[in-house]
PDB file of C-alpha atoms in Angstrom:
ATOM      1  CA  UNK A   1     121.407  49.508  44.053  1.00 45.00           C
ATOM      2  CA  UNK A   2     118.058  49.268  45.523  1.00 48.00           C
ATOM      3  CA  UNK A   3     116.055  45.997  45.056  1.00 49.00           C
ATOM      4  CA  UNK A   4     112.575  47.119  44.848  1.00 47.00           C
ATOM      5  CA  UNK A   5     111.068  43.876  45.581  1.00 50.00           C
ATOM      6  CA  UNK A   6     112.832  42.159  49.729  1.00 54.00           C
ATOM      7  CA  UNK A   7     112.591  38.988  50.577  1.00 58.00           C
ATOM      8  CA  UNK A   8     112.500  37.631  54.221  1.00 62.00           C
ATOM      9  CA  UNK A   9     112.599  33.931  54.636  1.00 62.00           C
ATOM     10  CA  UNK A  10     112.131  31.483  57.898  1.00 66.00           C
ATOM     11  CA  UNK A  11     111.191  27.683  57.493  1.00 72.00           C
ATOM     12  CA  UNK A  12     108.754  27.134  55.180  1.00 81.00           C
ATOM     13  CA  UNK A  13     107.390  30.806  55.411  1.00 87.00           C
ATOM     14  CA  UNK A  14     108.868  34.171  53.423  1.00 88.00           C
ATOM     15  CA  UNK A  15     108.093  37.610  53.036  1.00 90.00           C
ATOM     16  CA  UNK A  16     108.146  39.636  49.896  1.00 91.00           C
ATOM     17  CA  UNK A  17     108.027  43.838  49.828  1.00 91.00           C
ATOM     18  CA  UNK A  18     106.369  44.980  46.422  1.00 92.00           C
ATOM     19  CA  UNK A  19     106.352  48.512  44.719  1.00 92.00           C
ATOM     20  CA  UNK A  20     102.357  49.438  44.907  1.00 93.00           C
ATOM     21  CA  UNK A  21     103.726  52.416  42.627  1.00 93.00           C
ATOM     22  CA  UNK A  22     104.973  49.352  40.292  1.00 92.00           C
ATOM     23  CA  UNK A  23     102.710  46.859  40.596  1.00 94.00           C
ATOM     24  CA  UNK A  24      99.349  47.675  41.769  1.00 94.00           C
ATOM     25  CA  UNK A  25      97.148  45.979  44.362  1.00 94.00           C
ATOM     26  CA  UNK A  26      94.735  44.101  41.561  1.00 94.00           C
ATOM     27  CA  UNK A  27      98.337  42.660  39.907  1.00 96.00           C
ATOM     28  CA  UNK A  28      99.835  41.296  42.863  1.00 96.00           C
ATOM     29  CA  UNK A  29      96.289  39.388  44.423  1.00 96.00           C
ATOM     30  CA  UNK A  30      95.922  38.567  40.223  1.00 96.00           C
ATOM     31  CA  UNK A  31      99.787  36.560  40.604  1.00 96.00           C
ATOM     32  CA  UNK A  32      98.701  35.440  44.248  1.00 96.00           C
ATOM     33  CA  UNK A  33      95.762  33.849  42.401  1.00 96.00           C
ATOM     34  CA  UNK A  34      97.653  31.854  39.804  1.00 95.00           C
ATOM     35  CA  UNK A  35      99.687  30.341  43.026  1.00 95.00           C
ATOM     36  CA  UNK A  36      97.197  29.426  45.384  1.00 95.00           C
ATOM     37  CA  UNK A  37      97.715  25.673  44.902  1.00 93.00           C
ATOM     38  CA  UNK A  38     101.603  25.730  45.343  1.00 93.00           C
ATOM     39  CA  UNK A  39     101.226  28.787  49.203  1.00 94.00           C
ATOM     40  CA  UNK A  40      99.477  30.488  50.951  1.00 95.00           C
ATOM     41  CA  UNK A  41      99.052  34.536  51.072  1.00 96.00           C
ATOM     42  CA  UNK A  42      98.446  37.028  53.013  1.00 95.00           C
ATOM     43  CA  UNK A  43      98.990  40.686  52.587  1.00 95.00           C
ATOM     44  CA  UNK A  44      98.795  43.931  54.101  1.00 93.00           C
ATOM     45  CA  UNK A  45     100.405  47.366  53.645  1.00 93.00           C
ATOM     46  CA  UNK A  46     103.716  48.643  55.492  1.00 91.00           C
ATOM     47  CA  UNK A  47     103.795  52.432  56.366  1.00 92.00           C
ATOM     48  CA  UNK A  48     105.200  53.215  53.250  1.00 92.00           C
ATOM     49  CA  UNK A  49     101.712  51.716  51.080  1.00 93.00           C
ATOM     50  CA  UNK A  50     103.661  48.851  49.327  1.00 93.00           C
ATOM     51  CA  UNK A  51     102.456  45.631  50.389  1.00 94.00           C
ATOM     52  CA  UNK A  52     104.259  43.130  52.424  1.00 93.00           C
ATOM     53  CA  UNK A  53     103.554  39.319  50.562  1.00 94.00           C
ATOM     54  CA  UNK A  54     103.485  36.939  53.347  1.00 93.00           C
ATOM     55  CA  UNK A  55     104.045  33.823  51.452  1.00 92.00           C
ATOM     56  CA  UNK A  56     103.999  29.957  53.181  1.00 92.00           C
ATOM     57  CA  UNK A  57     104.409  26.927  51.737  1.00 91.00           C
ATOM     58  CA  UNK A  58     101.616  24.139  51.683  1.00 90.00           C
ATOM     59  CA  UNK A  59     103.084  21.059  53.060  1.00 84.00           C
ATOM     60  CA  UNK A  60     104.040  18.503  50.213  1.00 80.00           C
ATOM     61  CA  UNK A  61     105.239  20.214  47.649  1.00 73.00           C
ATOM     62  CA  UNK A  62     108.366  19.642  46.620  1.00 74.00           C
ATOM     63  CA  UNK A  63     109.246  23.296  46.102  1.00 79.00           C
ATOM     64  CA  UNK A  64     111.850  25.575  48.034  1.00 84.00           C
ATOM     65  CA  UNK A  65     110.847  28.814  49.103  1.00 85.00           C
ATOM     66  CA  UNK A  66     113.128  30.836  47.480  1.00 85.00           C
ATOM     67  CA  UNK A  67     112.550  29.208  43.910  1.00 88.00           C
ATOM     68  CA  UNK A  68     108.738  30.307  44.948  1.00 90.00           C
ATOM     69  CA  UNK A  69     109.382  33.779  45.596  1.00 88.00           C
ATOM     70  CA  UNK A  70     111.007  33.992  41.780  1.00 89.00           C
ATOM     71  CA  UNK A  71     108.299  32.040  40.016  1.00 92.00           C
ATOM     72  CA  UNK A  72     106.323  34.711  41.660  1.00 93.00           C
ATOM     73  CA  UNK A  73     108.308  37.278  40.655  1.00 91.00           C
ATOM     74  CA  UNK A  74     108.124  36.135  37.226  1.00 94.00           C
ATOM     75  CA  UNK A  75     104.349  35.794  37.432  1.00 95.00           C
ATOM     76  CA  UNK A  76     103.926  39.589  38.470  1.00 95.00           C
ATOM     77  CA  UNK A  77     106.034  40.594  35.346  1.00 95.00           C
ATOM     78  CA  UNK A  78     103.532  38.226  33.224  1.00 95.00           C
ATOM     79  CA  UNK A  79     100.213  39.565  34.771  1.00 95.00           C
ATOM     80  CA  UNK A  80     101.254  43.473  34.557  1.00 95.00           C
ATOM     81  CA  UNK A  81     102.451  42.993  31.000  1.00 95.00           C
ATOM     82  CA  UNK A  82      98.933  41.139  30.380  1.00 94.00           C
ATOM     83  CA  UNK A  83      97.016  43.415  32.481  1.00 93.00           C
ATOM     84  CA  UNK A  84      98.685  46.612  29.770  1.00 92.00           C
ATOM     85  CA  UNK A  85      98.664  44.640  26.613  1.00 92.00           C
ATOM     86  CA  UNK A  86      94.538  43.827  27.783  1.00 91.00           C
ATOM     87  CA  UNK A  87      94.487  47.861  28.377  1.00 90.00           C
ATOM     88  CA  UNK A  88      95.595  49.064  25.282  1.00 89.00           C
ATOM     89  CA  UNK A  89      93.668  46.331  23.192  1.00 89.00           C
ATOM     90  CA  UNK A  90      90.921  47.119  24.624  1.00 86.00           C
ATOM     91  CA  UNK A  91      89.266  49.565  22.051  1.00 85.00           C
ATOM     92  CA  UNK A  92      90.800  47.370  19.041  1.00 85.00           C
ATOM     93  CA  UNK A  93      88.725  44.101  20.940  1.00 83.00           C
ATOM     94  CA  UNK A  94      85.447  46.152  21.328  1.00 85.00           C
ATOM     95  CA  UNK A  95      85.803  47.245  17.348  1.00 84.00           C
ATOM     96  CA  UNK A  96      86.443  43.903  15.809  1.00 85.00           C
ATOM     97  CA  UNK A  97      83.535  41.844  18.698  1.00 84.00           C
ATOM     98  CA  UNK A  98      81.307  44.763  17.391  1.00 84.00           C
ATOM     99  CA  UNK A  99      81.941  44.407  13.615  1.00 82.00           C
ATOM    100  CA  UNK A 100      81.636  40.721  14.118  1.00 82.00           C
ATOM    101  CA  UNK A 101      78.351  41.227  15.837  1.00 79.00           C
ATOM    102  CA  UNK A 102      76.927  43.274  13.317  1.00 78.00           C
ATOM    103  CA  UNK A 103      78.223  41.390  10.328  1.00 73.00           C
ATOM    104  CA  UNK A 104      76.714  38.346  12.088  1.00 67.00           C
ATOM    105  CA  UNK A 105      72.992  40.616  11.538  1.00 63.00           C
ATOM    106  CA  UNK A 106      73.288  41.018   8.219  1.00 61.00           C
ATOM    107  CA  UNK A 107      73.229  37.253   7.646  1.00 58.00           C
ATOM    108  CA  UNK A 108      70.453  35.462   5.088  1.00 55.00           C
ATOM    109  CA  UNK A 109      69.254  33.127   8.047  1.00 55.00           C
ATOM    110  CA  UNK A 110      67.810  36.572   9.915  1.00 55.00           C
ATOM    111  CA  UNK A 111      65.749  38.101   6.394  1.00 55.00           C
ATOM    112  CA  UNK A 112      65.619  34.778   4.346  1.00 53.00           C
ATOM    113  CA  UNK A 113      62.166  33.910   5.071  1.00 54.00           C
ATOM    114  CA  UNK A 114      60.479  37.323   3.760  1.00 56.00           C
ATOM    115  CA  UNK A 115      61.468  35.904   0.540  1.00 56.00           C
ATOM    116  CA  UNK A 116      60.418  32.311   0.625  1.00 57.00           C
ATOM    117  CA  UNK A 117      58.382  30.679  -1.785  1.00 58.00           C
ATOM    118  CA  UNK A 118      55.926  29.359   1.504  1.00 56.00           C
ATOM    119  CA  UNK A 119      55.403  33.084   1.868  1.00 55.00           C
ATOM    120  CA  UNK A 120      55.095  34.091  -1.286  1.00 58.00           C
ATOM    121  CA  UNK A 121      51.895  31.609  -1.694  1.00 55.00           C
ATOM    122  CA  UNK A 122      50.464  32.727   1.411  1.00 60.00           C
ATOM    123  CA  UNK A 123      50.774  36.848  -0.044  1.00 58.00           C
ATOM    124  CA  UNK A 124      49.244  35.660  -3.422  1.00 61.00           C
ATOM    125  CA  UNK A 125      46.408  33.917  -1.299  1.00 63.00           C
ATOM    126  CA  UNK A 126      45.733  36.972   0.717  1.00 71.00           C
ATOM    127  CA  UNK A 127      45.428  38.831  -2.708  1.00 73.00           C
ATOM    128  CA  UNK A 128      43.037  36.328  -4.040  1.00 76.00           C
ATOM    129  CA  UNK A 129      40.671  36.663  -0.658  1.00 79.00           C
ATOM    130  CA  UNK A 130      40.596  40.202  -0.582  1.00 76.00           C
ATOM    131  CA  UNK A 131      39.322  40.255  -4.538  1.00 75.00           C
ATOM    132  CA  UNK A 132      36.882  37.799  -3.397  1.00 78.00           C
ATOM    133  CA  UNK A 133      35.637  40.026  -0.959  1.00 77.00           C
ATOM    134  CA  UNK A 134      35.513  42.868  -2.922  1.00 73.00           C
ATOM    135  CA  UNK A 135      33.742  41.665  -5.845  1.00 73.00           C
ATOM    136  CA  UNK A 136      31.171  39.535  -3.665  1.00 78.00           C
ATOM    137  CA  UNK A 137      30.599  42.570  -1.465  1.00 76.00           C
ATOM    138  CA  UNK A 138      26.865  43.692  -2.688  1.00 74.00           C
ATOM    139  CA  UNK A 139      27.643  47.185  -1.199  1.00 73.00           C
ATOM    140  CA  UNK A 140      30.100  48.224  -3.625  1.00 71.00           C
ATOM    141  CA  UNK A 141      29.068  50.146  -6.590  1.00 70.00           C
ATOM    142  CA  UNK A 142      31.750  50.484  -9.251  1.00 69.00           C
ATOM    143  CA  UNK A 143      31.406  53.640 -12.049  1.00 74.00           C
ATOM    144  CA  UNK A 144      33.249  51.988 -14.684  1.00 77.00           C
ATOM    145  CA  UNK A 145      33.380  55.184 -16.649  1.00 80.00           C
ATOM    146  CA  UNK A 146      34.964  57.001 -13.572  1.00 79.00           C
ATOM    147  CA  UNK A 147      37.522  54.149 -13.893  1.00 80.00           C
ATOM    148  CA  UNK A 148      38.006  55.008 -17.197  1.00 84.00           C
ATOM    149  CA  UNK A 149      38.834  58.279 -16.887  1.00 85.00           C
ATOM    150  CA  UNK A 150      41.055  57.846 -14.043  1.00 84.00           C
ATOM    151  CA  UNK A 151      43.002  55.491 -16.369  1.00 86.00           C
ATOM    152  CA  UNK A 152      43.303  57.838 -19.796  1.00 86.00           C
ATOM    153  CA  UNK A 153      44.562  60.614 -16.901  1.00 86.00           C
ATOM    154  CA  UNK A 154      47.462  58.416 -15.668  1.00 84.00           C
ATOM    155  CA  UNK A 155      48.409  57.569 -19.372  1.00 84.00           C
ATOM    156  CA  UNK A 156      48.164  61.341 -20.652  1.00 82.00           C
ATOM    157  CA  UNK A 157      50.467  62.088 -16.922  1.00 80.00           C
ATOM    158  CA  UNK A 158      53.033  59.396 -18.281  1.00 77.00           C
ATOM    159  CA  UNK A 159      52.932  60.114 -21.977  1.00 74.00           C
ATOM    160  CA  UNK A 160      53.797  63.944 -20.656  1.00 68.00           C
ATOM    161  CA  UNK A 161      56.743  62.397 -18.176  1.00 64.00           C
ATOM    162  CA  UNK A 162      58.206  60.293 -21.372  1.00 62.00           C
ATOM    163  CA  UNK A 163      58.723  63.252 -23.524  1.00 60.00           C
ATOM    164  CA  UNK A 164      62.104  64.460 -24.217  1.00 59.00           C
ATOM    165  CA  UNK A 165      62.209  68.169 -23.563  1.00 61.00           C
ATOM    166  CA  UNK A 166      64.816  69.824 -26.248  1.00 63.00           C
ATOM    167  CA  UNK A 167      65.904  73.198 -25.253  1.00 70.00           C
ATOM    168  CA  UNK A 168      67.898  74.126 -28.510  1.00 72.00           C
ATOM    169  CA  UNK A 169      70.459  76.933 -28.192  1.00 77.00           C
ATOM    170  CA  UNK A 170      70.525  78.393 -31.901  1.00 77.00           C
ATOM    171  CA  UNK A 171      73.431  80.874 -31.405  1.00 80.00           C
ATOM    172  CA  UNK A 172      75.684  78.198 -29.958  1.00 78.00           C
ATOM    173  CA  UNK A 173      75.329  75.828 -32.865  1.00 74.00           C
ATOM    174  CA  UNK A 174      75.989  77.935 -35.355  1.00 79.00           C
ATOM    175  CA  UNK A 175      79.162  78.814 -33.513  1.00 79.00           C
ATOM    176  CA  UNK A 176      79.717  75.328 -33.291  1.00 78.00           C
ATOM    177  CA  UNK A 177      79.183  75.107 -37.350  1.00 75.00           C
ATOM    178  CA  UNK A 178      81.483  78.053 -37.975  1.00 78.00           C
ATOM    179  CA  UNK A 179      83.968  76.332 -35.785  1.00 75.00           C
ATOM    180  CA  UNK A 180      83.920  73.071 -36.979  1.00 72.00           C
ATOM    181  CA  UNK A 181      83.748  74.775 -40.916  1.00 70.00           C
ATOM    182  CA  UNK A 182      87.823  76.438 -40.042  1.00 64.00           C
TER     183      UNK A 182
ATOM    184  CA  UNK B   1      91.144  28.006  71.645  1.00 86.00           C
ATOM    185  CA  UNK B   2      90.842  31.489  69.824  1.00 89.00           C
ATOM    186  CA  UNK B   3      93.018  33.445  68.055  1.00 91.00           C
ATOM    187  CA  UNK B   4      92.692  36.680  66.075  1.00 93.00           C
ATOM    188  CA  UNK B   5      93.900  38.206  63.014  1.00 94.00           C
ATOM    189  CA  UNK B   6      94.277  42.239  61.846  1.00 93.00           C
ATOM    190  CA  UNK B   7      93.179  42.181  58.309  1.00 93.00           C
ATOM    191  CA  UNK B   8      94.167  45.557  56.138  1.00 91.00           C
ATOM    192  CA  UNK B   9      90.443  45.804  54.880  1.00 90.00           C
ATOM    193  CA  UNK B  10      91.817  48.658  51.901  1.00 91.00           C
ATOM    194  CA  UNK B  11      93.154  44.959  50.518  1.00 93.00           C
ATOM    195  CA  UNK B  12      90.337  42.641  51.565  1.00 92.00           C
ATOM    196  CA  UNK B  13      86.663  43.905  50.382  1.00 88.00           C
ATOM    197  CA  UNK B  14      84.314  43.716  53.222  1.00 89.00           C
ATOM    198  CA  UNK B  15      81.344  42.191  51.129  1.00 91.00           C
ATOM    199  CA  UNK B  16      84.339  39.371  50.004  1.00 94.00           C
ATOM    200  CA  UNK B  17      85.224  38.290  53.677  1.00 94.00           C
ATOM    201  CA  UNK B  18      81.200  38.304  54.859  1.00 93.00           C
ATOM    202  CA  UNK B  19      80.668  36.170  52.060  1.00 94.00           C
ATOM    203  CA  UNK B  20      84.017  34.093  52.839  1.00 94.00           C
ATOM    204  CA  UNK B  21      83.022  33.789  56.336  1.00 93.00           C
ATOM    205  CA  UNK B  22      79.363  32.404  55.477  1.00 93.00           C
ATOM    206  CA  UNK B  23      81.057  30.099  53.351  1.00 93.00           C
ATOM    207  CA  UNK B  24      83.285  28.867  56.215  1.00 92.00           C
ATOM    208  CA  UNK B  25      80.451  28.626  58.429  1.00 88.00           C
ATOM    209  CA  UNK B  26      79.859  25.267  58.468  1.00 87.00           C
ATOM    210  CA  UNK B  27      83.788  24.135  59.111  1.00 84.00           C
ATOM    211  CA  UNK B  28      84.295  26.567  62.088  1.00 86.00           C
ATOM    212  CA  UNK B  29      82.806  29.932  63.830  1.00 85.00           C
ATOM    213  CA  UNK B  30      84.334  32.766  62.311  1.00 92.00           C
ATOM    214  CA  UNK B  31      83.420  36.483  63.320  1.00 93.00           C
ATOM    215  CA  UNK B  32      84.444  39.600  61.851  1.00 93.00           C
ATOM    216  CA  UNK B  33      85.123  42.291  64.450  1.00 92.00           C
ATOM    217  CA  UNK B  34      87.049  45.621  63.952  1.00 92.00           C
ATOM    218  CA  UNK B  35      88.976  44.272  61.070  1.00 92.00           C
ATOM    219  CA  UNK B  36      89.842  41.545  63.070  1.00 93.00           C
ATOM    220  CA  UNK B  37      89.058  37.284  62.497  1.00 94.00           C
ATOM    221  CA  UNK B  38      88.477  35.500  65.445  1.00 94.00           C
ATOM    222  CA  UNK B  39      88.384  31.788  64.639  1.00 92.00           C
ATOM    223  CA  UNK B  40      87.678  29.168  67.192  1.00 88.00           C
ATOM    224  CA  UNK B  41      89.330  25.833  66.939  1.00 86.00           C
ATOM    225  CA  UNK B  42      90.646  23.063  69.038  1.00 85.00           C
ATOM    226  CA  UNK B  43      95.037  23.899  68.705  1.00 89.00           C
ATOM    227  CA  UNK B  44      96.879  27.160  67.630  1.00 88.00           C
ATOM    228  CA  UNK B  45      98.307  24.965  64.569  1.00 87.00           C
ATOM    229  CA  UNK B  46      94.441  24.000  63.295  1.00 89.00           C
ATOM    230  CA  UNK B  47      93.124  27.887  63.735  1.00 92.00           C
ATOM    231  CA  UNK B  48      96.172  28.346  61.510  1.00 91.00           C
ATOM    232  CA  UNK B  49      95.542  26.285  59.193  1.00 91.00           C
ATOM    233  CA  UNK B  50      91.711  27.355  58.833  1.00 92.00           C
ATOM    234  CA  UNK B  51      93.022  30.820  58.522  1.00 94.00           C
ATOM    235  CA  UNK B  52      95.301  29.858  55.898  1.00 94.00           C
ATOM    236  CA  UNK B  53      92.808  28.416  53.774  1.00 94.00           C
ATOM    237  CA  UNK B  54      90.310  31.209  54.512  1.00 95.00           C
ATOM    238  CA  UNK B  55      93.021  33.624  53.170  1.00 96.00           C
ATOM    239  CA  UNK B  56      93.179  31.854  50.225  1.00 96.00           C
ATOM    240  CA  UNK B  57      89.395  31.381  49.657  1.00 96.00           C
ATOM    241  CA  UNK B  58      89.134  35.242  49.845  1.00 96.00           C
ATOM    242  CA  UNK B  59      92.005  35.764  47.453  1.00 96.00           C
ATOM    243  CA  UNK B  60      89.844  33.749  44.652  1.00 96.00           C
ATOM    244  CA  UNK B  61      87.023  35.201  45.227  1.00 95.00           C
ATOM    245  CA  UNK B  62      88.571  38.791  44.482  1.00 94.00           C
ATOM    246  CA  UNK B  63      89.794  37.552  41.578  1.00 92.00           C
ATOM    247  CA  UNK B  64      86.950  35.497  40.360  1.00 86.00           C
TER     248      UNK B  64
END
């Protein structure tokens, strides 16, 4: 059996082979990351493109080299399964942060103060001025009758509108009659 | 004393290690050169340990 990930060790500095086909570059600088308080790193590709994990030790810490390399291996396993599981969610995240977003719209606190009483005074007020206006303005000549008539129009249009129109089908009833008579 | 070190620049950005390197400025001279530090310090065992750190310091800010 093949390992696919070689270890080299001297001293308090070791070498680790990883599987670019396996783990990719971004997952193997993302576990170097979570380390960089325990070794150093440095990395570079052999001839084959996998990348050669020079790994060494900062002095005092209590950890052997070898017990290193497998918390790292560990941590590569953790970040790729992350890095997929962050992949895969990623349309599920977007849907949920999106509904949440919009939900979050749709709240009182962004409409509420159209409706509040504060405002409701100031519309009446507004009302009340422009009425002012009108009737002090000595331009304005109003034809009551012409009011009038506009008036008895609109009721005659909604008299009209209120009407039930009965289209009686005199053939079918008596059908329904002779029917009904059996 | 100077000593210089082949960096595979398909791992290392470019803009990341000018950065790094202006960062670093003010603890030693570092130049970039052909894909190649050259760090000037007083022993072997010091450069290494600058280039060490710089390592490091370029590995976080990849991932940060």
């Amino acid at each position: 059996m093949e390992a696919f990930l070689n270890e080299t060790q001297e001293k308090n500095k070791g070498e680790l082979l990883v599987d670019t086909k396996i783990f990719s570059k971004d997952i193997i600088l993302k576990a170097a990351y979570n380390f960089l308080d325990r070794a150093y790193f440095f990395f570079k590709l052999n001839k084959d493109q996998n990348m050669l994990v020079q790994i060494t030790l900062k002095q005092g810490k209590e950890m052997s080299l070898k017990l290193l390399s497998k918390e790292f291996y560990d941590e590569l396993l953790s970040v790729y399964l992350r890095d997929k599981l962050e992949k895969e969610n990623k349309t599920i995240r977007e849907t949920i942060i999106g509904a949440a977003i919009n939900n979050s719209l749709d709240k009182g606190w962004f409409t509420a103060k159209q409706n509040t009483e504060e405002n409701q005074i100031d519309f009446d007020k507004d009302i009340d001025d422009i009425l002012k206006e009108i009737e002090n303005d000595p331009d304005l000549k109003i034809d009551e009758s012409e009011i009038e008539n506009i008036l008895k129009e609109i009721e005659a249009e909604s008299l009209q509108e209120k009407k039930p129109i009965l289209n009686i089908n005199k053939e079918g009833l008596e059908q329904a009659k002779q029917q009904f008579n059996k | 004393m100077i000593q210089n070190y082949k960096i595979d620049t398909s791992i290392y950005n470019e803009n990341i290690i000018i950065q790094a390197i202006e960062d670093f400025k003010e603890i030693t001279r570092i130049t970039f050169v052909n894909n190649q530090f050259e760090i000037i310090w007083e022993s072997v065992e010091e450069i290494e340990e600058v280039f060490n750190e710089l390592m490091n310091y370029i590995v976080s800010l990849i991932n940060e």
